[in-house]
Coordinates of C-alpha atoms and ligand atoms in Angstrom, one line a residue:
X1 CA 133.4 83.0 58.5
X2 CA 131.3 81.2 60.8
X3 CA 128.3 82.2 61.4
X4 CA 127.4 83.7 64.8
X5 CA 125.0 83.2 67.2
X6 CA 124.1 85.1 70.6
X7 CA 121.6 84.8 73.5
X8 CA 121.3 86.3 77.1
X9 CA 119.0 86.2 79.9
X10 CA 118.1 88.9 82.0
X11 CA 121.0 90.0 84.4
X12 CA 119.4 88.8 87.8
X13 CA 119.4 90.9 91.6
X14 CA 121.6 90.1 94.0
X15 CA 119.1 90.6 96.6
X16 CA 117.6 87.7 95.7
X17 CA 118.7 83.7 96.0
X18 CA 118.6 82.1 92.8
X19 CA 115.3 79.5 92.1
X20 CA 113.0 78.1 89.3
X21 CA 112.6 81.7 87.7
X22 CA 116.0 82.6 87.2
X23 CA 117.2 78.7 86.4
X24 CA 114.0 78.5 84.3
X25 CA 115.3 81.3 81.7
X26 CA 118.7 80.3 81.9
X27 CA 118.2 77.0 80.8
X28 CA 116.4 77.6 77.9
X29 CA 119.2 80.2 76.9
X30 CA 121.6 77.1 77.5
X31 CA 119.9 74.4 75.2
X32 CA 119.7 76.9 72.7
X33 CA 123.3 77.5 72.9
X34 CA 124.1 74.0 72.7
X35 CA 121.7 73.4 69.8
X36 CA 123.6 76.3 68.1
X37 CA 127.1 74.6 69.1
X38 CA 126.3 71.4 67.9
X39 CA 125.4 73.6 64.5
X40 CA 128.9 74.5 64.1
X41 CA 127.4 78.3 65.0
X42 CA 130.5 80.4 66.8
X43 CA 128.2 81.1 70.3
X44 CA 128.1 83.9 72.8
X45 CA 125.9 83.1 75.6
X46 CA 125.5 85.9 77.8
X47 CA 124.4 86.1 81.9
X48 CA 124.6 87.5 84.7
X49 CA 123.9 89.6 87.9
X50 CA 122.1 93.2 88.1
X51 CA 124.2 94.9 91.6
X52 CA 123.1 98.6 91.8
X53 CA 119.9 100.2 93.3
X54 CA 118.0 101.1 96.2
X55 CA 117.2 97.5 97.0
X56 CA 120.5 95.8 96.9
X57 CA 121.7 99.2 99.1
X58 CA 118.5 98.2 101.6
X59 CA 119.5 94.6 101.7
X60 CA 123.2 95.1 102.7
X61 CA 122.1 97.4 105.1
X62 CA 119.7 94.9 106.8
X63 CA 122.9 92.3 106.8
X64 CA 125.5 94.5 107.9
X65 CA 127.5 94.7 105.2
X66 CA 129.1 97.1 102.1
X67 CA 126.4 96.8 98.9
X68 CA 129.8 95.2 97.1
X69 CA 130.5 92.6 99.7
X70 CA 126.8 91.7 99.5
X71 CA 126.7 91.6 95.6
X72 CA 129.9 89.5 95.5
X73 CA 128.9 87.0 97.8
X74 CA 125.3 86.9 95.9
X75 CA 126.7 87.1 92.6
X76 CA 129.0 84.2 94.1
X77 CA 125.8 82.2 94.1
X78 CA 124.6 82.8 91.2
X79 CA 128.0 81.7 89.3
X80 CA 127.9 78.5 91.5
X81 CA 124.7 77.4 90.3
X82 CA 125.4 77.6 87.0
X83 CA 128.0 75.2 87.3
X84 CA 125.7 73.1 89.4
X85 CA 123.1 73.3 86.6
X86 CA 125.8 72.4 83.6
X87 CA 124.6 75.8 82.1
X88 CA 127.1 77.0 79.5
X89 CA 127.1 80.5 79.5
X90 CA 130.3 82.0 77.9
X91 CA 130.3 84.8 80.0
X92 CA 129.2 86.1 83.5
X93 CA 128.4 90.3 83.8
X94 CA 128.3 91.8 86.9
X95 CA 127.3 95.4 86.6
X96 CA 129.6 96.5 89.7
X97 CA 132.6 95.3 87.2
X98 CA 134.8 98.2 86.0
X99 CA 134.5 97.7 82.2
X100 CA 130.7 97.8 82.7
X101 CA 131.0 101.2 84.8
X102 CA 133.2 102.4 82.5
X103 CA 131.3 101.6 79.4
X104 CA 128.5 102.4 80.8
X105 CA 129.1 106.5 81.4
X106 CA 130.6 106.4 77.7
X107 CA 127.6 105.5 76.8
X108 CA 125.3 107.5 78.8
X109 CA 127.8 110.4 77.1
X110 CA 127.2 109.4 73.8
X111 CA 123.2 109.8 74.8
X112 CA 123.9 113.2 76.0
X113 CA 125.8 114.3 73.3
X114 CA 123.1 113.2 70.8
X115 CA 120.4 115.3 72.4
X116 CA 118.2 112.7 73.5
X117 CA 118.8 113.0 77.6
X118 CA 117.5 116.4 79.4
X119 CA 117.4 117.6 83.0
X120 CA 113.7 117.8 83.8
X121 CA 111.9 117.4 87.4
X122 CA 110.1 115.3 89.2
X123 CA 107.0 116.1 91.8
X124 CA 105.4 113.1 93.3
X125 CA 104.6 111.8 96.9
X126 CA 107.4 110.7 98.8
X127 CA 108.1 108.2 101.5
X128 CA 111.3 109.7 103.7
X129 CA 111.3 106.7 105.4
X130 CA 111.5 104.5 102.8
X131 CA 113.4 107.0 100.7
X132 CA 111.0 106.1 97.6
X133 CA 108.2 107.7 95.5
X134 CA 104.7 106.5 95.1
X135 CA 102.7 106.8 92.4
X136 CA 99.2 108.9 92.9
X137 CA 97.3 105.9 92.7
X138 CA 99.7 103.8 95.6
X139 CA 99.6 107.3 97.6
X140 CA 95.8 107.4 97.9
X141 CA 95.6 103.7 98.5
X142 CA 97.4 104.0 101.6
X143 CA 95.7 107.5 102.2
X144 CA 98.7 109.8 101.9
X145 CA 100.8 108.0 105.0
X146 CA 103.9 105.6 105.0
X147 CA 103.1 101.6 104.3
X148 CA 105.7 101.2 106.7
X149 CA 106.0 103.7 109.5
X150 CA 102.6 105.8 109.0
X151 CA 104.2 109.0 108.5
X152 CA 102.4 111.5 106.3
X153 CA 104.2 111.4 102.8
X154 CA 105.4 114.7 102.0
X155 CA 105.4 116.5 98.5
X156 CA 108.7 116.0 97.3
X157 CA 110.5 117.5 94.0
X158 CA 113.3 116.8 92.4
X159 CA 115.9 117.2 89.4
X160 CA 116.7 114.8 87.1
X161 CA 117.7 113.4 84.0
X162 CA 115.3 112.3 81.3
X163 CA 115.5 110.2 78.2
X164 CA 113.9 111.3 75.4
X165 CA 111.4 108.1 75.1
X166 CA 108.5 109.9 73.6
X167 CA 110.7 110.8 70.5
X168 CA 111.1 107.7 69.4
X169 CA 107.5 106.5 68.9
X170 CA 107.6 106.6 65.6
X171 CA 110.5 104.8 64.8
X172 CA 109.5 102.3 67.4
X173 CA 106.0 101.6 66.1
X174 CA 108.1 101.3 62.5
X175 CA 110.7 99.1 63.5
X176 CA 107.2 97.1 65.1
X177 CA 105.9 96.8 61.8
X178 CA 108.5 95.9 59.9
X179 CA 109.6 93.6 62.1
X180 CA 106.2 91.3 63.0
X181 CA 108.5 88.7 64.9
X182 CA 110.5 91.0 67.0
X183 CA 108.6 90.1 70.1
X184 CA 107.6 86.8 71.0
X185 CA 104.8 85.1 71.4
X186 CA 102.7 87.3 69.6
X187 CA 100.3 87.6 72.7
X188 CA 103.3 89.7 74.0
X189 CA 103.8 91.9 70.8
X190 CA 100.3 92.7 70.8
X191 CA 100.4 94.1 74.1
X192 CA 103.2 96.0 73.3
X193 CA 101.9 97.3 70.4
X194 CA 98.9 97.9 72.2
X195 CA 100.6 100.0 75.0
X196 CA 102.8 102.2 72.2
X197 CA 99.4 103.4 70.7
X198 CA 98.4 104.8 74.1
X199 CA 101.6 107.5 73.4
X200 CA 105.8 107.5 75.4
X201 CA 106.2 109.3 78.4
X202 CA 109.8 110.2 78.6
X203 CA 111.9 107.8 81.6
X204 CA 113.8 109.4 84.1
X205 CA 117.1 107.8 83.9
X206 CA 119.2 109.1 86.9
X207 CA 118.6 109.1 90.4
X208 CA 119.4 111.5 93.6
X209 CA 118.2 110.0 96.8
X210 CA 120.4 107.0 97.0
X211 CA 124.2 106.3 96.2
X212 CA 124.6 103.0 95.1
X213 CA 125.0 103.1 91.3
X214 CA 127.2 104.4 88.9
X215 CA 127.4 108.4 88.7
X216 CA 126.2 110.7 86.2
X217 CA 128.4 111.8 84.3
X218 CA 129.4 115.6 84.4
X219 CA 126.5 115.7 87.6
X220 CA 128.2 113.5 90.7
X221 CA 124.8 114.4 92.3
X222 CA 123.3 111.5 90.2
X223 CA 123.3 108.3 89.8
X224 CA 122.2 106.1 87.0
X225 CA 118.9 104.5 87.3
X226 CA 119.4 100.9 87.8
X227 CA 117.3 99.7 84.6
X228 CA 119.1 101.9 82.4
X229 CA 122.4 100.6 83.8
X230 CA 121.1 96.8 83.7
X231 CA 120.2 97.0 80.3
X232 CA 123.5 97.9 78.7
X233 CA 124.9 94.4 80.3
X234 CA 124.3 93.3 76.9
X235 CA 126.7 95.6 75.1
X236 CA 129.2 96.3 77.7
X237 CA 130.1 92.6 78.3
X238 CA 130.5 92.8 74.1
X239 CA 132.7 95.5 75.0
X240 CA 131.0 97.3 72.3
X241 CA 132.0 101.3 73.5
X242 CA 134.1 99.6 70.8
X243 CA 132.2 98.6 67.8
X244 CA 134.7 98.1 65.7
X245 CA 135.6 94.8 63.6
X246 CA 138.9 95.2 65.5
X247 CA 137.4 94.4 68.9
X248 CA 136.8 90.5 68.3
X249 CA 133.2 90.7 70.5
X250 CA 131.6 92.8 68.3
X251 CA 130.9 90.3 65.6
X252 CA 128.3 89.0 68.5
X253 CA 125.9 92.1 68.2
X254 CA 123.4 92.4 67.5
X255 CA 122.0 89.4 69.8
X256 CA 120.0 86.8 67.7
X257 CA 118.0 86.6 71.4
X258 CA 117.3 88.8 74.6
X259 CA 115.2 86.0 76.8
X260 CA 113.0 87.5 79.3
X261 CA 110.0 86.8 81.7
X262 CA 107.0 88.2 80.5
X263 CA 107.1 91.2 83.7
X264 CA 110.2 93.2 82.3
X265 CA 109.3 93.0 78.6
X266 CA 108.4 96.6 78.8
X267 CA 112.0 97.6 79.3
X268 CA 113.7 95.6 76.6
X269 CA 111.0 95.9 73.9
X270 CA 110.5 99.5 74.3
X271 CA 113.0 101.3 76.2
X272 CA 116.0 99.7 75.2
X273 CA 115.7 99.6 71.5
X274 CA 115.0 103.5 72.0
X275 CA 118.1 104.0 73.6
X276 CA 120.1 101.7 70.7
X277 CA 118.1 103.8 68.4
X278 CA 119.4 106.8 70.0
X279 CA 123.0 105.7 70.1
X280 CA 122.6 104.8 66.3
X281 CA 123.3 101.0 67.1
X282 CA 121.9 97.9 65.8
X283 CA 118.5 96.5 67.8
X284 CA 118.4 92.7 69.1
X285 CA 117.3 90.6 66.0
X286 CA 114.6 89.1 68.7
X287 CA 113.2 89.3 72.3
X288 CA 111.4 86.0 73.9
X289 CA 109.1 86.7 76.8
X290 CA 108.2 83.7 78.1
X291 CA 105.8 83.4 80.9
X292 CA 105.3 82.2 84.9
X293 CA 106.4 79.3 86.8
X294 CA 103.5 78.8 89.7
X295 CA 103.4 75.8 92.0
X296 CA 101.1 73.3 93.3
X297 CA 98.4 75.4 91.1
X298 CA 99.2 78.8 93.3
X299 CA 100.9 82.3 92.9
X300 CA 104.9 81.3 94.0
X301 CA 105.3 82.4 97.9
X302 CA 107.6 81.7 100.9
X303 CA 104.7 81.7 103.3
X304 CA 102.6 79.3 101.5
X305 CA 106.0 77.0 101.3
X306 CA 105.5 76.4 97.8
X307 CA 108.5 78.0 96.5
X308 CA 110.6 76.1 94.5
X309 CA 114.0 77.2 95.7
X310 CA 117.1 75.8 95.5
X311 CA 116.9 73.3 98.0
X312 CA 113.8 72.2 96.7
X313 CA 115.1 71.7 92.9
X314 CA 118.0 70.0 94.1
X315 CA 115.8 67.6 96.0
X316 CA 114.4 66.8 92.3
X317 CA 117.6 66.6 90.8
X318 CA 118.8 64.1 93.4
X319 CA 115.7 62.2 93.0
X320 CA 115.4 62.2 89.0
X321 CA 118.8 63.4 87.4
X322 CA 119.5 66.8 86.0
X323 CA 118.8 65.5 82.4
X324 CA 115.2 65.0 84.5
X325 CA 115.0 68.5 86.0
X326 CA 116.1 70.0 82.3
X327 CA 113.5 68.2 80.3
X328 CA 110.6 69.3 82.8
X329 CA 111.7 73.0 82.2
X330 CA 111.9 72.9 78.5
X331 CA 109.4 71.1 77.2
X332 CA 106.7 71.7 80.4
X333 CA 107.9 75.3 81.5
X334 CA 105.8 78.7 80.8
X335 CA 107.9 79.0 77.3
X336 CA 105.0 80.8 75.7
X337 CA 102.2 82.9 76.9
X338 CA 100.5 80.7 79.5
X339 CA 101.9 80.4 83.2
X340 CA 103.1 76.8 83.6
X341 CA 102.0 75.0 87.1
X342 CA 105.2 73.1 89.0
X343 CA 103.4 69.7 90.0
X344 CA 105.4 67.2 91.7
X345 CA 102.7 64.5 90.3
X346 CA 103.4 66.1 86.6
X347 CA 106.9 65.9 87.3
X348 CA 106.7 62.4 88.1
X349 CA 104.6 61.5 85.2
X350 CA 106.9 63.5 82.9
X351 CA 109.8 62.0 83.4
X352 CA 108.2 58.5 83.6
X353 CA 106.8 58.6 80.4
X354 CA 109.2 60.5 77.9
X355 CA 112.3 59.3 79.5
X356 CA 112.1 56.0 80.9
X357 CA 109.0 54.9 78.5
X358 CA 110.0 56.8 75.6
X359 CA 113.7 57.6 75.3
X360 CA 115.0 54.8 77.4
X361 CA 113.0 52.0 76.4
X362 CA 113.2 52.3 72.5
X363 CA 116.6 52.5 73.0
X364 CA 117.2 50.0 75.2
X365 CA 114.6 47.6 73.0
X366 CA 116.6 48.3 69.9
X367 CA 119.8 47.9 71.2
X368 CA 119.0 44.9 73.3
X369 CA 117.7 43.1 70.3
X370 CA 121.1 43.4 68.6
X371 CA 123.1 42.4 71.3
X372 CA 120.7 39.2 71.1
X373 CA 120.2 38.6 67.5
X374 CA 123.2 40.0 66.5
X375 CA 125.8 39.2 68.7
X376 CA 126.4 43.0 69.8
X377 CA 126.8 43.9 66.4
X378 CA 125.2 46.6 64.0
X379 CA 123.6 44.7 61.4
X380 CA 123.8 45.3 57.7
X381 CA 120.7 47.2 56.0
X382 CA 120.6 45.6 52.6
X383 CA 117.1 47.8 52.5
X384 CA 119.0 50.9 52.5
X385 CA 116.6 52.6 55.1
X386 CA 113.7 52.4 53.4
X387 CA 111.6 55.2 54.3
X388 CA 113.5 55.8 57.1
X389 CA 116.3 58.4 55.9
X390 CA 113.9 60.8 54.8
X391 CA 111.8 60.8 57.6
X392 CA 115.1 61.1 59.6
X393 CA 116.0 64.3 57.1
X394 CA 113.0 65.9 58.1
X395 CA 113.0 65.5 61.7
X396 CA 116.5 67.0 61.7
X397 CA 114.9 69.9 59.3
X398 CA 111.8 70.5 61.7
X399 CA 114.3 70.6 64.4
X400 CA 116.4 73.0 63.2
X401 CA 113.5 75.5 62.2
X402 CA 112.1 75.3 65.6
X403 CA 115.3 75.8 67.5
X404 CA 115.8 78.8 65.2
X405 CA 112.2 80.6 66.4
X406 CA 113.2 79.3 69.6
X407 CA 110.4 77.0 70.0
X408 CA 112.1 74.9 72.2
X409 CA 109.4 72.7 73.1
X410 CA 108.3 71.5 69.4
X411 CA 112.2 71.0 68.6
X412 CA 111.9 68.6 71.7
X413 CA 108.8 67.2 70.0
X414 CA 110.3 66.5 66.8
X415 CA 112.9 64.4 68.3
X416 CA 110.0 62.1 70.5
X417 CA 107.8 61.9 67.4
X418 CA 110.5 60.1 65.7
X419 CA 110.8 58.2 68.8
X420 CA 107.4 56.9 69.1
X421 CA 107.6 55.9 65.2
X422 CA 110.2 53.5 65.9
X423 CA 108.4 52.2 68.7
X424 CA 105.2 51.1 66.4
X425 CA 107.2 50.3 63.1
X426 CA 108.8 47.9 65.6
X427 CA 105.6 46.6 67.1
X428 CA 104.3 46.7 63.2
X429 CA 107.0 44.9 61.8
X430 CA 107.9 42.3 65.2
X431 CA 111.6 42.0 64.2
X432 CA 111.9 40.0 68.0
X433 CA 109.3 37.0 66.0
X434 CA 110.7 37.2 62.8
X435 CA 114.4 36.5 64.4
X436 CA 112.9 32.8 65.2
X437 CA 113.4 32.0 61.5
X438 CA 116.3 31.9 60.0
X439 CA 114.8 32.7 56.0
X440 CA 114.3 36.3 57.5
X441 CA 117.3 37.3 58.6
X442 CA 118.3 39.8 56.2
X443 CA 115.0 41.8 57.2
X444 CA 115.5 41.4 60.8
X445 CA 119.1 43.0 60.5
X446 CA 117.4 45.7 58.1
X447 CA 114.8 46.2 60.6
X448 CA 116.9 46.7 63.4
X449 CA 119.9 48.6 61.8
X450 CA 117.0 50.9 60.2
X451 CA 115.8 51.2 64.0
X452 CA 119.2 52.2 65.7
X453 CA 120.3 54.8 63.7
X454 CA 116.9 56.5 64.0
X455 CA 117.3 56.3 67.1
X456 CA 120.9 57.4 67.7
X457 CA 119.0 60.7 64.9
X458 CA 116.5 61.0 67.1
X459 CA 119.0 61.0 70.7
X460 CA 121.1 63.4 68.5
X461 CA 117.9 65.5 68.1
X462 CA 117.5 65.4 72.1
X463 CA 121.6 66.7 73.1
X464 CA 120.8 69.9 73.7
X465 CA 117.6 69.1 76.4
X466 CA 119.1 66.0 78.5
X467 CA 123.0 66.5 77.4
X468 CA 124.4 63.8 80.6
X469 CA 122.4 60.9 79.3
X470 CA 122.7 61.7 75.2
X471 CA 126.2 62.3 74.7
X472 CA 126.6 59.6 76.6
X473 CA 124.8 57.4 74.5
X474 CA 126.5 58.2 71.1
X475 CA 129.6 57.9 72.5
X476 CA 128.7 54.1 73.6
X477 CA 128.3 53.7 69.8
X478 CA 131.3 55.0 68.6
X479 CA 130.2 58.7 67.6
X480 CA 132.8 61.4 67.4
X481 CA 131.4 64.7 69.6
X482 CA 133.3 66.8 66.9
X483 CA 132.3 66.0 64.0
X484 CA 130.6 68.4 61.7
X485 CA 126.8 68.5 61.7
X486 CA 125.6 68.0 58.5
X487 CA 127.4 64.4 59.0
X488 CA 126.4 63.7 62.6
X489 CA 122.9 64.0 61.8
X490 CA 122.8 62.7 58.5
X491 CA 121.5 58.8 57.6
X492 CA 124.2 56.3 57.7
X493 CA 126.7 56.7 60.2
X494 CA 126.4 53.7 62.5
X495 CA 128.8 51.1 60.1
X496 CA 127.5 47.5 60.0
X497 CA 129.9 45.7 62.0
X498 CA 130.0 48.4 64.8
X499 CA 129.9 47.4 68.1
X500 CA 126.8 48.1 70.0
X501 CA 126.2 47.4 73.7
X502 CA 122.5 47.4 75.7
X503 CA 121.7 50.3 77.0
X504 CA 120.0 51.5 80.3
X505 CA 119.1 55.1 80.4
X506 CA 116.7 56.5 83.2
X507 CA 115.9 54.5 85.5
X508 CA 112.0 53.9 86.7
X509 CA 111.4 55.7 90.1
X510 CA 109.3 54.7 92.3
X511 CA 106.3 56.4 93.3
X512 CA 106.4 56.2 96.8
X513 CA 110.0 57.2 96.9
X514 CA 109.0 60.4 94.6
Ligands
LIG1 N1 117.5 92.7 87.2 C1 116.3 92.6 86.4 C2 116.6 92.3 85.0 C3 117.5 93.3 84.3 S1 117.8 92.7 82.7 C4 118.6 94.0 81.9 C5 115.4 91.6 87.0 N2 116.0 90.6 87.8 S2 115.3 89.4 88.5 O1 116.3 88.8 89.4 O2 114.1 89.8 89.2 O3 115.0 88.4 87.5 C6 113.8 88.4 86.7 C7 113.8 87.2 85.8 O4 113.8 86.0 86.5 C8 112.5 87.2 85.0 O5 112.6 88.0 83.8 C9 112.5 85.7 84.6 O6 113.5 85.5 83.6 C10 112.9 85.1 85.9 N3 111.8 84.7 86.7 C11 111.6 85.2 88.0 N4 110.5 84.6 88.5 C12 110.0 83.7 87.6 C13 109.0 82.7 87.6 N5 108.2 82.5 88.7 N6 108.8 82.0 86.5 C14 109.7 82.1 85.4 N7 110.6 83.0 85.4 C15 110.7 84.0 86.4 O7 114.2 91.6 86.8

């Protein structure tokens, strides 16, 4: 059987337009699912939109509108950037769907029936405008009175239920242990583990002051907390109520990846897995919290007009390509524990010098020189490769361990190394001077073959970050899409005799234009 491989992003609000945060994560969910594909791995690539709460209720109301009519036109959006972007999820969740609903108040009966919900009750400080509660420390920051309309907050109480977090420490700081790459970077587990030491308060999971959710089951009073809703996304769109090998998603669970921002790691490190544990089903094999786009060197904000919204990354796209906007995300974006700052100078430079100096040119150099020397034709190797085929070997090995720990930005690296090794065994070796005689022209067709299929190894290597440009390259030199892996990316493949035509990939962009 093939072997599976699933990833999902968070499930994003509606109340929000989509920009770089949510096509940030989304992005690197979709490289790794094409790396996967081209692997021959069967892929489920999960995403999708978060439609219950408080906040989308709020919103609606400020627009005149039903909470669904305002979740379907946002969701709407969402699903039509993803097609903008090329981004290949396999499926799209919307948590106002019925076989979410549905699943998700089987599950929430499961919980009950196992013991680990109760009805407990709240006291805190309430806001009646604003129908919300504030915490003791936000009360006395805005001395006991509304934010908002600077009405005293009143004591409020109420009944709700609980999960049973706090029983689950143990087994949490176990599963921790045991598993010392279950949350990534390590920055991110250690502040996790960090926070477990300090002891579990139990969650409240249902809600009573607002109606916008999916009810509690047995108690139409309440409605499921949104978070606790959200995060069963990633089972219900498995429909995994049925986890049986009947049901022919269920081979997809558990997820090799949850990708998150660094913000809501909280909830899928700790509170989900409790509630898997709870329901006695398998935990996500890992979770990646990566970290902050900011901009121009500041905090993201729509007064400061550095936001990079929609408009603004299609501006870029226009501009550079979308193989351009990709690579900037994935191999410049906050992937690991540092915030990453959105330059439009760094942009620039990126692009200019891994894609038109790097990628395009040693390609372009290498093919160009056969279409000269060689009449457009791939030249026979009588060297065999030399030490080329293992270096090619281990650059596809590198690359394949990295995409595995989802280290997307060294498996990006692996392919340029190999790039910039061609470049100076070419400069080294000066194939262009040594075609003037004609005694060398078994090393000059060596030289160059050796250099083209590194090359098409290394553009191989680069599918999954800048997908337009690469496929398009291979299929210039005859490469089948479909073939299996272990021959695409092995040495040999380009036949002597094969046509090959010059190639122009990205384009130099002018400053003053950018
Ligand atoms: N609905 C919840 C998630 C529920 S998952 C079961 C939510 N939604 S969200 O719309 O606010 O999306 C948050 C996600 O967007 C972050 O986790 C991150 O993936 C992405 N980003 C939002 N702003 C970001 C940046 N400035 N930089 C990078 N990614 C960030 O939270």
């Amino acid at each position: 059987m093939t072997r599976t491989a699933c990833i999902t992003t968070p499930i994003y609000y509606v109340n929000d337009r989509p920009h770089i945060g949510h096509i940030f994560t989304t992005t690197l969910c979709d490289a790794w699912a094409r790396a996967m594909r081209m692997q021959q791995r069967d892929v489920f690539f999960l995403t999708g939109t978060d439609e219950h709460g408080v906040k989308v209720e709020k919103s609606a109301a400020e627009h005149n509108v039903s909470p669904q009519s305002w979740a379907d036109t946002n969701a709407a959006e969402f699903q039509r950037v993803l097609s903008l972007f090329q981004l290949t999820n396999t499926d799209f969740i919307r948590t106002t769907e019925p076989r979410h609903e549905r699943q998700v108040q089987a599950f929430i009966e499961r919980l009950q029936k196992s013991g680990a919900l109760y009805k407990g009750s709240f006291e805190g400080w309430y806001d009646e405008g604003q129908e919300e509660y504030l915490t003791e420390t936000r009360a006395k920051e805005c001395e006991y009175k509304s934010s908002i309309s600077g009405k005293p907050l009143v004591r409020a109480q109420e009944q709700n239920w609980y999960f049973k977090l706090s029983a689950f420490s143990d087994r949490l700081k176990a599963h921790f242990e045991s598993h010392p790459h279950f949350v990534q970077p390590s920055a991110r587990m250690n502040e996790v583990v960090g926070r477990l030491r300090e002891g579990l308060q139990d969650v409240p999971m249902t809600r009573t002051n607002f109606t916008w959710g999916i009810p509690m089951p047995g108690d139409p009073g309440h409605v499921i907390y949104v978070w606790i809703d959200a995060l069963f996304n990633y089972i219900t769109a498995l429909d995994y109520t049925d986890a049986s090998e009947k049901n022919p998603r269920a081979r997809y669970w558990p997820a090799d990846w949850h990708v998150i921002g660094k913000e809501i790691l909280w909830f899928h490190a700790v509170i989900w897995p409790a509630m898997l544990m709870a329901l006695e089903l398998p935990l996500p094999t890992n979770i990646h919290a990566h970290s902050f786009w900011i901009s121009e060197g500041k905090k993201m904000s729509k007064s400061l007009g550095n936001f990079i919204d929609l408009p603004t990354i299609e501006s870029y796209i226009a501009r550079y390509g979308l193989d351009a906007w990709r690579w900037f995300m994935l191999t410049r974006g906050p992937i690991d524990a540092t915030d990453a700052d959105f330059r439009a100078v760094a942009f620039h430079e990126t692009y200019t010098a891994d894609l038109v100096n790097t990628v395009g040119n040693c390609s372009s150099r290498v093919t160009a020189m056969i279409v000269k020397t060689f009449n457009g034709q791939m030249p026979q190797d009588i060297e065999r490769g030399g030490a080329w085929p293992a270096r090619c070997q281990q650059a596809v090995a590198d690359w394949e361990k990295h995409f595995a720990q989802f280290q997307l930005a060294d498996a990006a690296d692996d392919a340029m190394k190999l790039l910039r090794e061609v470049d100076v065994f070419i400069n080294q070796t000066e194939p262009f001077k040594l075609a003037k005689d004609p005694a060398q022209r078994e090393r000059v067709a060596s030289i160059l073959a050796q250099c083209l299929e590194s090359v098409r190894i290394a553009l191989l290597l680069l599918e999954p970050f800048l997908p337009q440009k690469m496929s398009e390259f291979s299929a210039q030199l005859g490469m089948a899409a479909d073939a299996p892996w272990n021959v695409r990316s092995q040495w040999g493949q380009l036949q002597p005799g094969a046509a090959v035509t010059k190639v122009a990939l990205y384009p130099r962009v002018e400053v003053d234009k950018a």
